[in-house]
Tab-separated table of C-alpha atoms in Angstrom:
chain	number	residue	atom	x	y	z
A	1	UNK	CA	19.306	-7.901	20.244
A	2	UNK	CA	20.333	-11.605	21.093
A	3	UNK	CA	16.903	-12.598	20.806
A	4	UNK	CA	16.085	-11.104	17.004
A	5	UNK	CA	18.146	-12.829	14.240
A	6	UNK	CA	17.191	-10.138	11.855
A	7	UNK	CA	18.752	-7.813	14.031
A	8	UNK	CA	21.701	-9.846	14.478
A	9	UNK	CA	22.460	-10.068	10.697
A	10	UNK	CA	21.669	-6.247	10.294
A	11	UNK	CA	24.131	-5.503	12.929
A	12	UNK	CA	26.985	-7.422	11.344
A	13	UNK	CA	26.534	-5.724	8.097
A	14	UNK	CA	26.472	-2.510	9.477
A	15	UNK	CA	29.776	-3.729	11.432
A	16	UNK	CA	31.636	-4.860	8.579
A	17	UNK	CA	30.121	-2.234	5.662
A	18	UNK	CA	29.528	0.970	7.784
A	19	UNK	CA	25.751	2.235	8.475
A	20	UNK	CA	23.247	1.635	5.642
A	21	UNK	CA	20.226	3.682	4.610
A	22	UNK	CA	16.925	4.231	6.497
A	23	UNK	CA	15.554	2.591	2.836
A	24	UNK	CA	17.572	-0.771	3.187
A	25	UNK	CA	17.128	-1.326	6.560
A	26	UNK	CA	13.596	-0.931	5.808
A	27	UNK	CA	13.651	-3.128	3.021
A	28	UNK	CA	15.487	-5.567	5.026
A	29	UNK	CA	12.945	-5.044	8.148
A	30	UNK	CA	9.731	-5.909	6.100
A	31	UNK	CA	11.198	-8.243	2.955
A	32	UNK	CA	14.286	-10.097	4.137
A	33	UNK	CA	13.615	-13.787	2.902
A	34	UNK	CA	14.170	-15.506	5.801
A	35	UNK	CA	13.857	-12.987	8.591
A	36	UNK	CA	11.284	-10.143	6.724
A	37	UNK	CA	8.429	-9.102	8.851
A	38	UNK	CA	5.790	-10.206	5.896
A	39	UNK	CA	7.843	-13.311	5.081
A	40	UNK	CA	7.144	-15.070	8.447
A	41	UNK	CA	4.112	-14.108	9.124
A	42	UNK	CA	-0.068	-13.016	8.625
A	43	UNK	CA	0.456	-9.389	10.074
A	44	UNK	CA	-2.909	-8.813	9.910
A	45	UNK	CA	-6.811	-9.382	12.696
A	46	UNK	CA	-6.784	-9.693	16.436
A	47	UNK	CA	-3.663	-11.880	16.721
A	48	UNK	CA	-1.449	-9.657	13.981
A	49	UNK	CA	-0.408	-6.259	14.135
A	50	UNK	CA	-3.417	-4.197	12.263
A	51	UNK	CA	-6.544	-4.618	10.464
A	52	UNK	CA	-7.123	-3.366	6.456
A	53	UNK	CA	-9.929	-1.997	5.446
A	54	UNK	CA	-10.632	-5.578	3.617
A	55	UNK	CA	-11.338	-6.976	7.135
A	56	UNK	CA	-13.166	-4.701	8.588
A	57	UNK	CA	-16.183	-5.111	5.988
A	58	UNK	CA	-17.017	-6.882	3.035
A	59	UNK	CA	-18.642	-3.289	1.636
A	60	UNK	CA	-15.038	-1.772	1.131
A	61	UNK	CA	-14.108	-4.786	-1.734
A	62	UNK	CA	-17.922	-4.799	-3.119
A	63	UNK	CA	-17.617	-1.010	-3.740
A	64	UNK	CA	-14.209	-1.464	-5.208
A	65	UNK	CA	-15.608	-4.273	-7.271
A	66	UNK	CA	-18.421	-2.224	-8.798
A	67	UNK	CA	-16.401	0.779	-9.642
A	68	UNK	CA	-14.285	-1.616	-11.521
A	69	UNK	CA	-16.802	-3.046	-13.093
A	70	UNK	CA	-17.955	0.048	-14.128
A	71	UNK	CA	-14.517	1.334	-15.796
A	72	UNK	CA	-14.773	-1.943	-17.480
A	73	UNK	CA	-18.198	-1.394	-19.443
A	74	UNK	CA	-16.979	2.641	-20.218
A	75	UNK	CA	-13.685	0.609	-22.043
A	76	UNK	CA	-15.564	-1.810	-24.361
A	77	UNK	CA	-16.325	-4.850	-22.073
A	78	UNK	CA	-12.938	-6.258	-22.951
A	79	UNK	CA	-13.133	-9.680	-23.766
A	80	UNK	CA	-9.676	-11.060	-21.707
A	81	UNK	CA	-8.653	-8.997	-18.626
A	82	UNK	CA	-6.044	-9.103	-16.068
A	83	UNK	CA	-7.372	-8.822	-12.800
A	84	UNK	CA	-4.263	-7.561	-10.618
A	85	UNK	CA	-4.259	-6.756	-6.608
A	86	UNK	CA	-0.657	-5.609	-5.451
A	87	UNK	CA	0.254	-7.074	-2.025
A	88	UNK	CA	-2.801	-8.960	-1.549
A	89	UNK	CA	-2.967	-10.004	2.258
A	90	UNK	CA	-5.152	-12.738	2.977
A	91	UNK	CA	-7.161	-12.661	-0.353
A	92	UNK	CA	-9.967	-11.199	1.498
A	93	UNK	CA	-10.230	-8.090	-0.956
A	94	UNK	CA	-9.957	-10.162	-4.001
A	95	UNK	CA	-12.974	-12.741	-2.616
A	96	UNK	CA	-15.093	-9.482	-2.017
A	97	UNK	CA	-14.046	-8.069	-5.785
A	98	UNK	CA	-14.714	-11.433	-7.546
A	99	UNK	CA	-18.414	-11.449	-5.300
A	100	UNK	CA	-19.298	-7.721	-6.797
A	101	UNK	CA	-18.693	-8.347	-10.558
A	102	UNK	CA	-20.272	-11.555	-10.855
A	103	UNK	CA	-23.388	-9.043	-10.773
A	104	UNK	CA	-22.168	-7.671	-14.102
A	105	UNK	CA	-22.744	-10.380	-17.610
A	106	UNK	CA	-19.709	-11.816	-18.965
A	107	UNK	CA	-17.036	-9.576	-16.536
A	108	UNK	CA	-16.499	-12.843	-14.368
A	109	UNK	CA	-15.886	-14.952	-17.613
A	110	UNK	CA	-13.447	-12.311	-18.736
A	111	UNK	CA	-11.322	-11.846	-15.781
A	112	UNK	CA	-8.453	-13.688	-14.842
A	113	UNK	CA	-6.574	-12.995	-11.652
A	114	UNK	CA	-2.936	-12.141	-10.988
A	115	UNK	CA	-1.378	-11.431	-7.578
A	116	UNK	CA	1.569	-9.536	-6.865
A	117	UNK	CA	2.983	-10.900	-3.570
A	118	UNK	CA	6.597	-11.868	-2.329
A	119	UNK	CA	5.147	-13.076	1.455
A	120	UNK	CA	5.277	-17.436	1.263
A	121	UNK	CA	3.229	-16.926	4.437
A	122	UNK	CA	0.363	-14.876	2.560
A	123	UNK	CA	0.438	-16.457	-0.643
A	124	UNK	CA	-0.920	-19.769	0.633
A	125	UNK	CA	-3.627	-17.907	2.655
A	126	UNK	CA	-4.478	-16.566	-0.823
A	127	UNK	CA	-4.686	-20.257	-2.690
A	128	UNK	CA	-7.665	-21.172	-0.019
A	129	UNK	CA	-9.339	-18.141	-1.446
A	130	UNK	CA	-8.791	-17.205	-4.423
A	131	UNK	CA	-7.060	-20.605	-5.822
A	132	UNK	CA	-7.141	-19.699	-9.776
A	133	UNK	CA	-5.128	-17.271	-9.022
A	134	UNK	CA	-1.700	-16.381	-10.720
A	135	UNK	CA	1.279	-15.111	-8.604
A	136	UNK	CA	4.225	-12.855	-9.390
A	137	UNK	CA	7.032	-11.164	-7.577
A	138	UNK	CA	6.843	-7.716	-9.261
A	139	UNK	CA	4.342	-6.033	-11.479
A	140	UNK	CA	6.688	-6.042	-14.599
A	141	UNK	CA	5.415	-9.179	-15.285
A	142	UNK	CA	2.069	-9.349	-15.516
A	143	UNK	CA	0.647	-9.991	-18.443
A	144	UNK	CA	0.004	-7.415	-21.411
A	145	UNK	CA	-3.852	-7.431	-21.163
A	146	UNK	CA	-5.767	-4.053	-20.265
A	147	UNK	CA	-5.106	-4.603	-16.378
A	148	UNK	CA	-7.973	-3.583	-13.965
A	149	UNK	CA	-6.119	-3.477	-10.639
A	150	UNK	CA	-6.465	-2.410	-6.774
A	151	UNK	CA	-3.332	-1.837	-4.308
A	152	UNK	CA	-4.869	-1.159	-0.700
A	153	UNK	CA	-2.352	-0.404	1.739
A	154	UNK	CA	0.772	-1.594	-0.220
A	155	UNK	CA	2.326	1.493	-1.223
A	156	UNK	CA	2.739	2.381	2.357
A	157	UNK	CA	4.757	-0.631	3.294
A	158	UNK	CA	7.686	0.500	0.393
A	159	UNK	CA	11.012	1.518	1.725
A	160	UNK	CA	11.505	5.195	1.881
A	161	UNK	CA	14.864	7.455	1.758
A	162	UNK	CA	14.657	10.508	4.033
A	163	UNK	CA	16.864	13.343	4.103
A	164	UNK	CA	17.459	16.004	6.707
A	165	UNK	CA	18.130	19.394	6.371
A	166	UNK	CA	21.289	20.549	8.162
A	167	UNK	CA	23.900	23.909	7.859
A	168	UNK	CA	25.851	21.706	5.638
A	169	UNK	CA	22.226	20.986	3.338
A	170	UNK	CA	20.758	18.028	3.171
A	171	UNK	CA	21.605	14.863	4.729
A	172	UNK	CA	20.642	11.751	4.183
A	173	UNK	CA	19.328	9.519	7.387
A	174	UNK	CA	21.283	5.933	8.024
A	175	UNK	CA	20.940	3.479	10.398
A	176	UNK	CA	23.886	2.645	12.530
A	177	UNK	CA	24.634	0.771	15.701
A	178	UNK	CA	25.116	2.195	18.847
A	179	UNK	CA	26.382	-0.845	21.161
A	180	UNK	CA	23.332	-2.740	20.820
A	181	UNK	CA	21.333	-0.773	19.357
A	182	UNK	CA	20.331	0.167	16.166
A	183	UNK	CA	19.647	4.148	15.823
A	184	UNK	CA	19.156	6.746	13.074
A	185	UNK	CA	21.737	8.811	12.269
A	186	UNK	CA	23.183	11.321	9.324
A	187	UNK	CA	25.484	10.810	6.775
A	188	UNK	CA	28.618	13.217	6.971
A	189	UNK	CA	28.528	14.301	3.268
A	190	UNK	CA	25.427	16.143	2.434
A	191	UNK	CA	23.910	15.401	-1.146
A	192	UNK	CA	25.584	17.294	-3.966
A	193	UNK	CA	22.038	17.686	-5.818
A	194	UNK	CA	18.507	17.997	-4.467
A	195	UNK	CA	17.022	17.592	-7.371
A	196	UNK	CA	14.610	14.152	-6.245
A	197	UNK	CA	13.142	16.180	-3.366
A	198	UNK	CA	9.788	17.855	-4.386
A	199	UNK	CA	9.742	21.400	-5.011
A	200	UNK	CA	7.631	21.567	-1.567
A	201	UNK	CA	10.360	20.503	0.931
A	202	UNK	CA	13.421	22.042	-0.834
A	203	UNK	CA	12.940	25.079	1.348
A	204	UNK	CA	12.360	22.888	4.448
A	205	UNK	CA	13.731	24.491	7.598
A	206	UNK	CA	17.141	23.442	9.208
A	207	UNK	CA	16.070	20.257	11.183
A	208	UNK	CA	12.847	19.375	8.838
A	209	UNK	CA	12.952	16.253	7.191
A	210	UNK	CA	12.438	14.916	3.428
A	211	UNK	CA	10.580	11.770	3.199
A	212	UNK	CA	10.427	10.473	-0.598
A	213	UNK	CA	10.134	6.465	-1.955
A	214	UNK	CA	11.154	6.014	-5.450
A	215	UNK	CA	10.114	2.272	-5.117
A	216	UNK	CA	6.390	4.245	-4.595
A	217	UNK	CA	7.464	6.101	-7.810
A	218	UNK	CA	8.794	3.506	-9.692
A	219	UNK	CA	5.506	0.914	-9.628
A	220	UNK	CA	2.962	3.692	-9.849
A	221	UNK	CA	4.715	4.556	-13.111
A	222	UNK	CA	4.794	1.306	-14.503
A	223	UNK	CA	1.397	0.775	-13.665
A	224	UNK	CA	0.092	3.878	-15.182
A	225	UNK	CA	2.374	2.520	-18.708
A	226	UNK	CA	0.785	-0.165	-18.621
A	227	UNK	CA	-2.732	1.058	-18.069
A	228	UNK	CA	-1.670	3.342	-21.084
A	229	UNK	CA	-0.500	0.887	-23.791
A	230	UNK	CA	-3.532	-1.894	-23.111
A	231	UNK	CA	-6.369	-0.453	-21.355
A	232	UNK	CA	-8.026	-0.690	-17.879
A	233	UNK	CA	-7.906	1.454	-14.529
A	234	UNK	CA	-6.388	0.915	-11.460
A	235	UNK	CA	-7.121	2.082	-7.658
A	236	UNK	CA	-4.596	3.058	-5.389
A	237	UNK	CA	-6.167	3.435	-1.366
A	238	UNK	CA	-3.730	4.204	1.370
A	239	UNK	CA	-3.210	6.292	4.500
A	240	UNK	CA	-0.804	9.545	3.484
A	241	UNK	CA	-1.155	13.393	2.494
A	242	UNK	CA	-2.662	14.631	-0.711
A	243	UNK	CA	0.154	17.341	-0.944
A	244	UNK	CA	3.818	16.627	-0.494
A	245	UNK	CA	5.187	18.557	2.930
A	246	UNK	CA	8.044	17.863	4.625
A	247	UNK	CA	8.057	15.498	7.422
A	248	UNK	CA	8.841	12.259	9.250
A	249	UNK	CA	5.966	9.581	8.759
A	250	UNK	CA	8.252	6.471	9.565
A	251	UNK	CA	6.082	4.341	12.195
A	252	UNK	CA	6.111	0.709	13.524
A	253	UNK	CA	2.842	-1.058	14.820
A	254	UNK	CA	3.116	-4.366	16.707
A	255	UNK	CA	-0.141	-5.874	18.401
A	256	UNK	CA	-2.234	-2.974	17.139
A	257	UNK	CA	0.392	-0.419	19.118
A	258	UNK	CA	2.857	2.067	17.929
A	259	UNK	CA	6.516	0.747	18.625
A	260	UNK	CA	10.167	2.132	17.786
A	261	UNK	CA	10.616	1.076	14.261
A	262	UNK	CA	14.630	0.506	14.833
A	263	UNK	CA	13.642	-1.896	18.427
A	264	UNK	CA	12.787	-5.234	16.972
A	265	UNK	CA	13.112	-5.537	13.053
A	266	UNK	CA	11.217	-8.391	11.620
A	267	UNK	CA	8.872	-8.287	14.577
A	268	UNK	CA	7.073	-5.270	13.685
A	269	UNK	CA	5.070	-3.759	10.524
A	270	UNK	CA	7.227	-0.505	8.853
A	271	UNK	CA	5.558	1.888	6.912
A	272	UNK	CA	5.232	5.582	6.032
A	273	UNK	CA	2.763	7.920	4.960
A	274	UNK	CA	2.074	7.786	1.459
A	275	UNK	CA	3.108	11.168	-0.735
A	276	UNK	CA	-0.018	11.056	-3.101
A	277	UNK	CA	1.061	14.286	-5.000
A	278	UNK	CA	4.491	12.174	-5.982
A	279	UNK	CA	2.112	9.054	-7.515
A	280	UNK	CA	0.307	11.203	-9.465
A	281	UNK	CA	3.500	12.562	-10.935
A	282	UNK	CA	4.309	9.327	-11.477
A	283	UNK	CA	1.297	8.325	-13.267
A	284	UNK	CA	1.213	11.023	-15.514
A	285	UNK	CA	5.054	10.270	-16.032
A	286	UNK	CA	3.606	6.673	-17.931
A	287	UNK	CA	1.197	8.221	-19.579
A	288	UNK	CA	-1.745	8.062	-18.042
A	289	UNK	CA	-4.604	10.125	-16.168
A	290	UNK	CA	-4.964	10.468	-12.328
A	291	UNK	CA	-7.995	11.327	-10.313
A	292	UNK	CA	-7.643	12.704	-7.087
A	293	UNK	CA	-6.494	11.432	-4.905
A	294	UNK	CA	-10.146	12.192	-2.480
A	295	UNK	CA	-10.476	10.856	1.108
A	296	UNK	CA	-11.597	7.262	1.651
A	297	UNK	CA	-14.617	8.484	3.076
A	298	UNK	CA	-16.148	10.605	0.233
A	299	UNK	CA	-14.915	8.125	-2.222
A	300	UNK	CA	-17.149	5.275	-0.616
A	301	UNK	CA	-20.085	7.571	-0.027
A	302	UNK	CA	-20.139	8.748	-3.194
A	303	UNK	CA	-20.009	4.810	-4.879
A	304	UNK	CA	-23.020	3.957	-2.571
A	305	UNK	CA	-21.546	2.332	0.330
A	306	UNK	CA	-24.605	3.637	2.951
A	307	UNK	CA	-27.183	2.051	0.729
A	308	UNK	CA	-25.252	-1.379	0.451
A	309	UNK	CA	-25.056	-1.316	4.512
A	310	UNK	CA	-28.859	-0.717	4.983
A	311	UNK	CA	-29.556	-3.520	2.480
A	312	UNK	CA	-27.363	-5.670	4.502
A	313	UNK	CA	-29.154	-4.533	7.637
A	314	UNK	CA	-32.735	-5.079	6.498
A	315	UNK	CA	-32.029	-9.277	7.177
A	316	UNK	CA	-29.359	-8.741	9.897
A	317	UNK	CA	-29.737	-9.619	13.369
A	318	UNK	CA	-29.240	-6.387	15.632
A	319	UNK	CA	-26.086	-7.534	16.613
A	320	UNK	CA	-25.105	-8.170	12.872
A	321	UNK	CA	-26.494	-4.415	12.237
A	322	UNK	CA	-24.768	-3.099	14.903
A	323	UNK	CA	-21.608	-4.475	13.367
A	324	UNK	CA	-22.692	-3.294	9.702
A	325	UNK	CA	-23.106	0.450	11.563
A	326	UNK	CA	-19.872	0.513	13.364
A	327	UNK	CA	-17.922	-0.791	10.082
A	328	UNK	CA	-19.368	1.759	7.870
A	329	UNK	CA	-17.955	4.426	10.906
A	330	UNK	CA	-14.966	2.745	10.821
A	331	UNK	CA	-14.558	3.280	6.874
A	332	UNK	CA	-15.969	6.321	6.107
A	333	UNK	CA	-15.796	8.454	9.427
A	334	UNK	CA	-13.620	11.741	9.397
A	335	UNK	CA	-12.375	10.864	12.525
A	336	UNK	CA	-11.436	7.181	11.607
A	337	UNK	CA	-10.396	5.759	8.401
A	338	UNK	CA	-12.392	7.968	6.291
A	339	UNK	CA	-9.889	10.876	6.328
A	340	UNK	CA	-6.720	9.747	6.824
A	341	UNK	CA	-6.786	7.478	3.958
A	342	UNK	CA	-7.011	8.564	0.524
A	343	UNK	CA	-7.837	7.150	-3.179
A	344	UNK	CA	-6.180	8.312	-6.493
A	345	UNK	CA	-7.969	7.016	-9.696
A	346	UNK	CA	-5.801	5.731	-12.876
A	347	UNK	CA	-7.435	5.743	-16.499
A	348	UNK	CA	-6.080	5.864	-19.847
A	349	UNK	CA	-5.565	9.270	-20.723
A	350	UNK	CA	-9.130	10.920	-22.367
A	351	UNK	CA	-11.235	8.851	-20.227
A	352	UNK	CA	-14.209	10.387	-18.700
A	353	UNK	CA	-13.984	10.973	-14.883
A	354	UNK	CA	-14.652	8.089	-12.804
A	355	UNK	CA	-17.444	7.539	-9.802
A	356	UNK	CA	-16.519	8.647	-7.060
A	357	UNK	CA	-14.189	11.735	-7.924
A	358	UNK	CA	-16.427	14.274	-8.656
């Protein structure tokens, strides 16, 4: 623990306020401003911690681009759009986006883009890409244009509360310190009311855990109000479970490994599953319709993504197509990407269903 300064800090608050919840330490873990895993760093290719679907293939942001584009021409063509990505990485996805509608008149001229993204590290990878660009901190304050909008593996990186079932009912899971280390523990008072858990774990066994974020909740909500009062669709892709269950997703990945989320904080990417039957609660909470959410896979497919690799192919080197094959595996295979990860669909409320969840 000498060695992390993050950890350091962490342990003298726990010393001097008692242990803190599994959702603060994660919030602490990924977004502390000096010591916060995404502040300090590009988490992401060979010499991060993972890969998005973003870098992997330009496909994944052309078909995301054209089923935006798409939404756009069923609402009117509006004339002035905001363009949103939440938690943006390197701009990759956005560069790919922007590429794709330029093939539709008058969408490009329309559009202006707005980041949400609270990593100094990230945002000036961003300005080389994508350098019109307008940044916020949170999504409240974007402005009130219909918003057209894509959030690829953010949602997963929000702090989550867990609870576990006990004999006394359900408690919820801190973080304390054990000598040196930090370690996951329960808080002596069980909660008084279990009314934020989803119907679907209440009757979790004794020892089963409750995973829920209301920071998940919270934005998908707003998002969906938003969508609501001006117009435009949104895309939400992520690794999770269609169906809430209980369980404990809570993982750490450093150099493309799993690693013990409560070991190095600040060196290592946090996350948890996302609980797609809780967004879409959320969206229809502000107002607005969801679709889905349908695997990754099937979601592609069904938007074309096999016929944009084989025109890619056709001028390729076979190296290049070799890498245009074993991309498209990577994004749509069952056994890959193309299962585990999931897309949910957000339209005003009336619209017609969207591509790609039929």
């Amino acid at each position: 623990m000498t060695e992390n300064a993050l950890a350091r800090h962490i342990a003298r608050l726990i010393q001097e306020t008692g242990p803190i919840p599994l959702s603060h330490y994660m919030a602490l873990a990924l977004g502390h401003p000096r010591y916060g895993y995404y502040m300090t760093r590009d988490p992401l290719g060979a010499k991060g911690d993972f890969t998005t679907a973003p870098e992997i293939s330009q496909m994944f942001g052309e078909m995301l681009g054209l089923w935006l584009a798409d939404q756009w021409l069923q609402q009117g063509a509006p004339r002035h759009f905001a363009l949103a990505e939440l938690g943006p990485g390197r701009g990759t996805l956005m560069t790919d986006i922007l590429r794709a509608i330029r093939s539709v008149p008058g969408m490009s001229e329309a559009s202006e883009v707005h980041f949400i993204e609270t990593s100094p590290v990230l945002r000036e990878m961003q300005k080389v890409r994508v350098p019109d660009a307008t940044w916020h901190e949170r999504i409240d304050t974007l402005p009130r244009l219909p918003l057209f909008l894509v959030a690829n593996e953010f949602f997963d990186a929000l702090p989550v509360t867990q609870y576990q079932r006990t004999d006394r009912g359900w408690c919820e899971r801190y973080v304390a310190l054990e000598g040196e280390r930090l370690i996951p523990v329960l808080a002596p008072i069980p909660l008084a009311n279990d009314a934020a858990l989803p119907p679907a774990m209440k009757n979790a066994a004794e020892g089963e855990i409750a995973e829920i974020s209301p920071a998940s909740t919270s934005i998908a909500e707003e998002m969906a109000a938003h969508i609501a009062a001006e117009g435009g669709a949104a895309l939400v892709i992520d690794y999770g479970h269609a169906k809430s269950a209980p369980g404990d997703t809570l993982q750490a990945m450093k150099n493309h490994a799993y690693a013990d989320p409560f070991a190095e904080p600040g060196m290592a990417d946090i996350t948890a599953h996302v609980d797609f039957e809780m967004l879409v609660k959320a969206v229809r909470g502000g107002n607005a319709q969801a679709h889905g959410p349908v695997e990754q896979g099937a979601f592609l497919t069904a938007l074309g993504i096999d016929g944009r690799a084989e025109a890619l192919s056709r001028n390729a080197t076979a190296s290049q197509r070799h890498d245009i094959e074993t991309a498209l595996q990577r994004l749509t295979g069952r056994d890959e990407m193309g299962s585990l990860f999931k897309v949910l669909g957000i339209t005003p409320r009336g619209s017609a269903l969207p591509a790609g969840f039929a």
